[in-house]
Amino acid sequence: MLAKLKKTYPALTQRNFRYFWLGQCISLIGTWMDTTGQQWLAYTLTKSALLLGLLGVAQFGPVMFFSLFAGVIIDRYPKKQILLFTQACLMILAFILAILVLSGHVTYWHIFILAIFLGLVNTLDQPTRQSFMPELVEKKDLRSAIGLNSSIFNVARMIGPAIAALLMDKYGAGPLFILNGISFIPVLIAINLIKTKPFEAKKAPKKVLTEIYEGLMYIRHSVFLRSAVLCMLSVGTFVMNYNVIIPLFAGEVLKQGVGGYGFLLSSSGAGSLIGALIVASWAKGKPRLRLLFGSAFAVSAFLTLLYFVHLLPLASVMLAFIGFSNILFMTTANSTMQFNSADEFRGRVMSVYSFAFLGTTPIGNLFVGSISQRWGAGIGVLVCGSISVLLIVLIVINTMVKKSAIQPNA
């Protein structure tokens, strides 16, 4: 049994990855409990779709503006030390929010300001964690590691909201933020235990803007990197607005309370977990463009179809399909970026990935929040899904045209 598990998920045989993975197993449950509590708390304080969307702007706006600069920092300094700093900052922010809630003085604007600081830290933390992966495993096991990392993300996404819903129903949101702060302690211990090769600093670093430009040109001239970024821009902007879409859809369309909201998040997490485990078992070979395009189209199409669902059981099934195709797309895009990046550009490449994944969220949050505020949550879902479907089709056509133009010249 153990031998079969190691063969299916070879990244688990490597000590550094196990330390990182086990630390994340605990921390990510706390993170999803925090996310669930923060979103529902903001919504109950304001009852405003627009203000809920504005919270996403606060959290992901820094990623949009500073991701490219973060990539240069990641390529210049040891990733392990960066992660120790960012994880400690995230722990402190969680405890501050817990104190505000438990003291009874929390307001929407407290949540908003803390979301800005959270976004600033995540601007550096997210691409660093992605770039750190090749230092934890051999390249042949990289796809397995990315899939397993996605699996724990989605186990947490399934368990965290369910625990959050139960605790909020009985004790309010305060305990969620305390537990999230505590959950960072195992991560800090795990990162400290990881042994990496000595960091080799650049002898003569170039100007920051020069390094950003070189990274962008590096992506532009690779069909794999360019395709992954374009697809992620589309899906990241119009589909990955769960922090706005799900609470609004649960409350306005399905007429559900916090229990129904948590159930929908858990359903999406269950689908994502299945997708992540399947991807993690595909440990050999490079990811293909057809899988990248197909999964991007699928998650966009399923979101569009959600508009026609008005019952909680059917909505949970649809969100499971959305979660499955979404994680299949995300892990494929991530693997595509990692496999086709040279080490000297990895931080900048993954910072662009983070920008496409999270940095466009403020635009998407404002977009879906504004539409839902005016025409309802159902129309917001329909419009976002339809736009993403159209953009993915255009990206596929553009890629095919460019490939056919290159081949005769070759």
Coordinates of C-alpha atoms in Angstrom, one line a residue:
M1 CA 0.0 0.0 0.0
L2 CA 2.8 2.4 1.0
A3 CA 4.8 1.5 -2.1
K4 CA 1.9 2.1 -4.3
L5 CA 1.2 5.5 -2.7
K6 CA 4.9 6.5 -3.2
K7 CA 4.7 5.4 -6.8
T8 CA 1.5 7.3 -7.5
Y9 CA 2.6 10.4 -5.6
P10 CA 6.5 10.4 -5.7
A11 CA 6.9 13.9 -4.3
L12 CA 6.0 12.5 -0.9
T13 CA 9.2 10.4 -0.8
Q14 CA 11.3 13.6 -0.5
R15 CA 11.8 15.0 3.0
N16 CA 11.8 18.7 2.3
F17 CA 8.5 18.5 0.4
R18 CA 6.9 16.4 3.3
Y19 CA 7.9 19.1 5.8
F20 CA 6.4 21.8 3.7
W21 CA 3.3 19.8 2.7
L22 CA 2.5 18.8 6.3
G23 CA 2.8 22.3 7.6
Q24 CA 0.5 23.6 4.8
C25 CA -2.0 20.8 5.7
I26 CA -2.7 22.5 9.0
S27 CA -2.3 26.2 8.0
L28 CA -4.6 26.1 5.0
I29 CA -7.5 24.8 7.0
G30 CA -7.1 27.9 9.2
T31 CA -6.8 30.1 6.2
W32 CA -10.1 28.9 4.7
M33 CA -11.8 29.2 8.0
D34 CA -10.5 32.8 8.1
T35 CA -11.6 33.5 4.5
T36 CA -15.1 32.1 5.1
G37 CA -15.5 34.1 8.3
Q38 CA -14.1 37.3 6.8
Q39 CA -16.4 37.2 3.8
W40 CA -19.5 36.4 5.7
L41 CA -18.7 38.9 8.4
A42 CA -18.3 41.7 5.8
Y43 CA -21.5 40.7 4.1
T44 CA -23.6 40.6 7.3
L45 CA -22.2 44.0 8.4
T46 CA -23.0 45.7 5.1
K47 CA -25.5 43.6 3.1
S48 CA -23.9 45.1 0.1
A49 CA -22.6 43.2 -3.0
L50 CA -20.6 46.2 -4.0
L51 CA -18.8 46.5 -0.6
L52 CA -18.1 42.8 -0.7
G53 CA -16.5 43.2 -4.1
L54 CA -14.6 46.2 -2.8
L55 CA -13.1 43.9 -0.1
G56 CA -11.7 41.8 -2.8
V57 CA -10.1 44.9 -4.4
A58 CA -8.4 45.7 -1.1
Q59 CA -7.1 42.1 -0.7
F60 CA -5.9 41.6 -4.3
G61 CA -5.2 45.1 -5.4
P62 CA -1.6 45.0 -4.1
V63 CA -1.0 41.8 -6.1
M64 CA -2.2 43.7 -9.2
F65 CA 0.2 46.6 -8.6
F66 CA 3.3 45.0 -7.0
S67 CA 3.5 41.4 -8.3
L68 CA 6.1 42.2 -11.0
F69 CA 8.3 43.9 -8.4
A70 CA 7.9 40.9 -6.0
G71 CA 9.3 38.6 -8.8
V72 CA 12.5 40.6 -8.8
I73 CA 12.9 40.3 -5.0
I74 CA 12.3 36.5 -5.2
D75 CA 15.0 36.1 -7.8
R76 CA 17.4 38.1 -5.7
Y77 CA 17.0 36.7 -2.2
P78 CA 16.7 33.2 -0.4
K79 CA 13.1 32.0 -0.8
K80 CA 13.2 30.2 2.6
Q81 CA 13.9 33.5 4.5
I82 CA 11.2 35.3 2.5
L83 CA 8.6 32.7 3.5
L84 CA 9.5 32.8 7.2
F85 CA 8.9 36.6 7.1
T86 CA 5.6 36.4 5.1
Q87 CA 4.1 33.6 7.2
A88 CA 4.9 35.4 10.4
C89 CA 3.2 38.6 9.1
L90 CA 0.1 36.6 8.1
M91 CA -0.1 35.1 11.6
I92 CA 0.1 38.6 13.2
L93 CA -2.7 39.9 10.9
A94 CA -5.0 37.0 11.9
F95 CA -4.5 37.7 15.6
I96 CA -5.3 41.5 15.1
L97 CA -8.6 40.7 13.4
A98 CA -9.4 38.2 16.2
I99 CA -8.9 40.8 18.8
L100 CA -11.1 43.3 17.0
V101 CA -13.9 40.8 16.5
L102 CA -13.8 39.5 20.1
S103 CA -13.7 43.0 21.6
G104 CA -16.9 43.9 19.7
H105 CA -15.3 46.9 18.0
V106 CA -14.9 45.4 14.5
T107 CA -16.3 47.4 11.5
Y108 CA -16.3 46.8 7.8
W109 CA -13.5 49.4 7.4
H110 CA -11.3 47.4 9.9
I111 CA -11.7 44.4 7.7
F112 CA -11.0 46.5 4.7
I113 CA -7.7 47.9 6.0
L114 CA -6.5 44.5 7.2
A115 CA -7.4 43.1 3.8
I116 CA -5.0 45.6 2.2
F117 CA -2.1 44.5 4.5
L118 CA -3.0 40.9 3.8
G119 CA -2.8 41.6 0.1
L120 CA 0.6 43.2 0.4
V121 CA 2.0 40.2 2.3
N122 CA 0.4 37.7 -0.2
T123 CA 1.9 39.7 -3.1
L124 CA 5.3 38.4 -1.9
D125 CA 4.2 35.1 -0.3
Q126 CA 2.3 33.5 -3.2
P127 CA 4.9 33.6 -5.9
T128 CA 7.6 32.8 -3.4
R129 CA 5.8 29.6 -2.4
Q130 CA 5.3 28.7 -6.1
S131 CA 9.0 29.4 -6.9
F132 CA 10.1 27.4 -3.8
M133 CA 8.6 24.2 -5.1
P134 CA 11.6 23.2 -7.4
E135 CA 13.9 23.5 -4.4
L136 CA 11.8 20.9 -2.5
V137 CA 11.6 18.2 -5.2
E138 CA 13.5 16.9 -8.2
K139 CA 12.2 18.2 -11.5
K140 CA 10.8 14.8 -12.5
D141 CA 8.5 15.0 -9.4
L142 CA 7.5 18.6 -9.8
R143 CA 4.1 17.9 -11.4
S144 CA 3.4 15.5 -8.5
A145 CA 4.3 18.2 -6.0
I146 CA 2.2 20.8 -7.6
G147 CA -0.8 18.4 -7.7
L148 CA -0.3 17.4 -4.0
N149 CA 0.0 21.0 -3.0
S150 CA -3.3 21.7 -4.7
S151 CA -4.9 18.7 -3.1
I152 CA -4.2 20.0 0.5
F153 CA -5.4 23.4 -0.6
N154 CA -8.7 21.9 -1.6
V155 CA -9.0 19.5 1.4
A156 CA -8.7 22.7 3.4
R157 CA -11.2 24.4 1.2
M158 CA -13.6 21.6 1.9
I159 CA -13.0 21.2 5.6
G160 CA -12.3 24.9 6.5
P161 CA -15.7 26.4 5.5
A162 CA -17.6 23.5 7.1
I163 CA -15.9 24.1 10.4
A164 CA -16.2 27.9 10.0
A165 CA -20.0 27.6 9.5
L166 CA -20.4 25.5 12.6
L167 CA -18.3 27.8 14.8
M168 CA -19.8 31.0 13.5
D169 CA -23.3 29.6 14.1
K170 CA -22.5 29.0 17.8
Y171 CA -19.7 31.4 18.7
G172 CA -19.4 34.0 16.0
A173 CA -16.4 34.7 13.8
G174 CA -13.8 35.5 16.5
P175 CA -12.6 32.0 17.2
L176 CA -12.0 31.4 13.4
F177 CA -9.4 34.1 13.3
I178 CA -7.7 32.9 16.5
L179 CA -7.4 29.4 15.1
N180 CA -6.1 30.7 11.8
G181 CA -3.3 32.6 13.7
I182 CA -2.3 29.5 15.6
S183 CA -2.3 27.4 12.4
F184 CA 0.7 29.4 11.1
I185 CA 3.0 28.0 13.9
P186 CA 3.4 24.5 12.3
V187 CA 4.3 26.2 9.0
L188 CA 7.0 28.3 10.6
I189 CA 8.4 25.2 12.2
A190 CA 8.3 23.2 9.0
I191 CA 10.0 25.8 6.9
N192 CA 12.8 26.0 9.5
L193 CA 13.3 22.3 9.2
I194 CA 13.7 22.4 5.4
K195 CA 17.3 22.1 4.2
T196 CA 18.1 23.9 0.9
K197 CA 21.2 24.4 -1.2
P198 CA 23.2 27.6 -0.3
F199 CA 21.7 30.6 -2.1
E200 CA 23.8 32.2 -4.8
A201 CA 23.2 35.9 -5.0
K202 CA 23.5 37.8 -8.3
K203 CA 26.9 39.5 -8.5
A204 CA 25.6 42.5 -10.3
P205 CA 21.8 42.9 -10.2
K206 CA 20.3 45.0 -12.9
K207 CA 17.8 47.8 -12.4
V208 CA 14.4 46.5 -11.2
L209 CA 12.5 47.7 -14.2
T210 CA 15.1 46.1 -16.5
E211 CA 14.7 42.8 -14.8
I212 CA 10.9 43.1 -15.0
Y213 CA 11.1 43.8 -18.7
E214 CA 13.4 40.8 -19.3
G215 CA 11.0 38.5 -17.5
L216 CA 8.0 39.7 -19.6
M217 CA 9.9 39.3 -22.8
Y218 CA 11.0 35.8 -21.7
I219 CA 7.3 34.9 -21.3
R220 CA 6.2 36.5 -24.5
H221 CA 8.6 34.4 -26.6
S222 CA 7.4 31.1 -25.2
V223 CA 4.2 29.7 -26.6
F224 CA 3.6 27.6 -23.5
L225 CA 4.2 30.5 -21.0
R226 CA 2.3 33.0 -23.0
S227 CA -0.7 30.6 -23.4
A228 CA -0.8 29.8 -19.7
V229 CA -0.7 33.5 -18.7
L230 CA -3.4 34.5 -21.2
C231 CA -5.7 31.7 -20.0
M232 CA -5.1 32.5 -16.4
L233 CA -5.8 36.2 -17.1
S234 CA -9.2 35.3 -18.4
V235 CA -10.2 32.7 -15.8
G236 CA -8.6 34.7 -13.0
T237 CA -10.5 37.8 -13.8
F238 CA -14.0 36.4 -14.6
V239 CA -14.3 33.0 -13.0
M240 CA -12.2 33.0 -9.8
N241 CA -14.5 35.5 -8.0
Y242 CA -15.7 32.9 -5.4
N243 CA -15.4 35.4 -2.6
V244 CA -18.1 37.5 -4.2
I245 CA -20.1 35.0 -6.3
I246 CA -20.8 32.2 -3.8
P247 CA -22.1 34.3 -0.8
L248 CA -24.2 36.3 -3.2
F249 CA -25.5 33.3 -5.1
A250 CA -26.2 31.5 -1.8
G251 CA -28.1 34.4 -0.3
E252 CA -29.9 35.9 -3.2
V253 CA -30.6 33.0 -5.6
L254 CA -30.7 30.0 -3.3
K255 CA -32.1 31.9 -0.3
Q256 CA -29.6 30.2 2.0
G257 CA -27.9 31.3 5.3
V258 CA -24.4 30.6 6.5
G259 CA -24.9 26.9 6.5
G260 CA -25.8 26.8 2.8
Y261 CA -22.9 29.1 2.0
G262 CA -20.5 26.8 3.8
F263 CA -22.0 23.7 2.1
L264 CA -21.5 25.3 -1.4
L265 CA -17.8 26.1 -0.6
S266 CA -17.3 22.6 0.6
S267 CA -18.9 21.2 -2.5
S268 CA -16.5 23.2 -4.7
G269 CA -13.6 22.1 -2.5
A270 CA -14.6 18.4 -2.9
G271 CA -14.6 18.7 -6.7
S272 CA -11.3 20.5 -6.6
L273 CA -9.8 17.8 -4.3
I274 CA -10.7 15.0 -6.8
G275 CA -9.1 17.0 -9.6
A276 CA -6.0 17.7 -7.6
L277 CA -5.4 14.1 -6.7
I278 CA -5.9 13.1 -10.4
V279 CA -3.4 15.7 -11.5
A280 CA -0.9 14.7 -8.8
S281 CA -1.0 11.1 -10.1
W282 CA 0.0 12.3 -13.6
A283 CA 3.6 12.7 -12.3
K284 CA 5.4 12.1 -15.6
G285 CA 5.7 14.2 -18.7
K286 CA 5.1 17.9 -19.4
P287 CA 1.5 19.2 -19.4
R288 CA 0.0 19.7 -22.8
L289 CA -1.7 22.8 -24.3
R290 CA -4.9 20.9 -25.1
L291 CA -5.4 20.1 -21.4
L292 CA -4.7 23.8 -20.5
F293 CA -7.2 25.1 -23.1
G294 CA -9.8 22.3 -22.4
S295 CA -9.8 22.8 -18.6
A296 CA -10.0 26.6 -19.0
F297 CA -13.0 26.3 -21.3
A298 CA -14.7 23.8 -19.0
V299 CA -14.5 25.9 -15.8
S300 CA -15.8 28.9 -17.7
A301 CA -18.7 26.9 -19.3
F302 CA -19.8 25.4 -15.9
L303 CA -19.9 28.8 -14.3
T304 CA -22.2 30.0 -17.1
L305 CA -24.5 27.0 -16.6
L306 CA -24.7 27.8 -12.9
Y307 CA -27.1 30.6 -13.8
F308 CA -29.8 28.1 -14.7
V309 CA -29.6 26.3 -11.3
H310 CA -31.9 27.4 -8.4
L311 CA -31.8 24.5 -6.0
L312 CA -29.1 23.9 -3.3
P313 CA -28.4 20.2 -4.2
L314 CA -28.0 21.0 -7.9
A315 CA -26.0 24.0 -7.2
S316 CA -23.6 22.0 -5.0
V317 CA -23.2 19.5 -7.8
M318 CA -22.5 22.2 -10.3
L319 CA -19.9 23.8 -7.9
A320 CA -18.2 20.5 -7.6
F321 CA -17.8 20.4 -11.4
I322 CA -16.6 23.9 -11.3
G323 CA -14.1 23.0 -8.6
F324 CA -12.9 20.0 -10.5
S325 CA -12.3 21.7 -13.8
N326 CA -10.9 24.8 -12.0
I327 CA -8.2 22.9 -10.1
L328 CA -7.4 20.9 -13.3
F329 CA -6.8 24.2 -15.1
M330 CA -4.9 25.8 -12.2
T331 CA -2.5 22.9 -11.7
T332 CA -2.0 22.5 -15.5
A333 CA -1.2 26.3 -15.8
N334 CA 1.1 26.2 -12.8
S335 CA 2.9 23.1 -14.2
T336 CA 3.2 24.6 -17.6
M337 CA 4.9 27.7 -16.1
Q338 CA 7.2 25.7 -13.9
F339 CA 8.3 23.2 -16.5
N340 CA 9.1 25.9 -19.1
S341 CA 10.9 28.3 -16.9
A342 CA 14.7 28.6 -16.4
D343 CA 15.7 29.0 -12.7
E344 CA 17.1 32.5 -13.2
F345 CA 13.6 33.7 -14.4
R346 CA 11.5 31.5 -12.1
G347 CA 10.6 34.2 -9.6
R348 CA 9.6 36.7 -12.3
V349 CA 7.7 34.1 -14.2
M350 CA 5.7 32.9 -11.2
S351 CA 5.1 36.5 -10.1
V352 CA 3.4 37.0 -13.5
Y353 CA 1.4 33.8 -12.8
S354 CA 0.4 35.3 -9.4
F355 CA -0.6 38.5 -11.1
A356 CA -2.8 36.7 -13.6
F357 CA -4.2 34.4 -10.9
L358 CA -4.8 36.9 -8.1
G359 CA -3.8 40.4 -9.3
T360 CA -6.8 40.6 -11.7
T361 CA -9.2 39.7 -8.9
P362 CA -9.9 43.3 -8.0
I363 CA -11.2 44.0 -11.5
G364 CA -13.2 40.8 -11.5
N365 CA -14.6 41.5 -8.0
L366 CA -15.7 45.0 -8.9
F367 CA -17.1 43.8 -12.1
V368 CA -19.2 41.0 -10.7
G369 CA -20.1 43.0 -7.6
S370 CA -21.4 45.9 -9.7
I371 CA -23.4 43.7 -12.0
S372 CA -24.9 41.7 -9.2
Q373 CA -25.8 44.9 -7.3
R374 CA -27.7 46.2 -10.3
W375 CA -29.2 43.0 -11.9
G376 CA -28.8 40.3 -9.3
A377 CA -26.3 37.5 -8.5
G378 CA -27.6 35.2 -11.2
I379 CA -26.9 37.7 -14.0
G380 CA -23.4 38.3 -12.5
V381 CA -22.6 34.6 -12.8
L382 CA -23.9 34.4 -16.4
V383 CA -22.0 37.4 -17.6
C384 CA -18.7 36.4 -16.1
G385 CA -18.9 32.8 -17.3
S386 CA -19.9 33.9 -20.8
I387 CA -17.1 36.4 -21.2
S388 CA -14.5 33.9 -20.0
V389 CA -15.8 31.3 -22.5
L390 CA -15.5 33.8 -25.4
L391 CA -11.9 34.8 -24.4
I392 CA -10.7 31.2 -24.1
V393 CA -12.0 30.5 -27.6
L394 CA -10.2 33.6 -28.9
I395 CA -7.0 32.6 -27.2
V396 CA -7.1 29.1 -28.7
I397 CA -7.8 30.5 -32.2
N398 CA -4.9 33.0 -31.8
T399 CA -2.5 30.3 -30.7
M400 CA -3.5 28.0 -33.6
V401 CA -3.1 30.8 -36.1
K402 CA 0.4 31.7 -34.8
K403 CA 1.5 28.1 -34.8
S404 CA 0.4 27.6 -38.4
A405 CA 2.2 30.8 -39.4
I406 CA 5.5 29.6 -37.8
Q407 CA 5.5 26.1 -39.3
P408 CA 5.8 27.1 -43.0
N409 CA 8.6 29.5 -42.2
A410 CA 10.4 26.8 -40.2

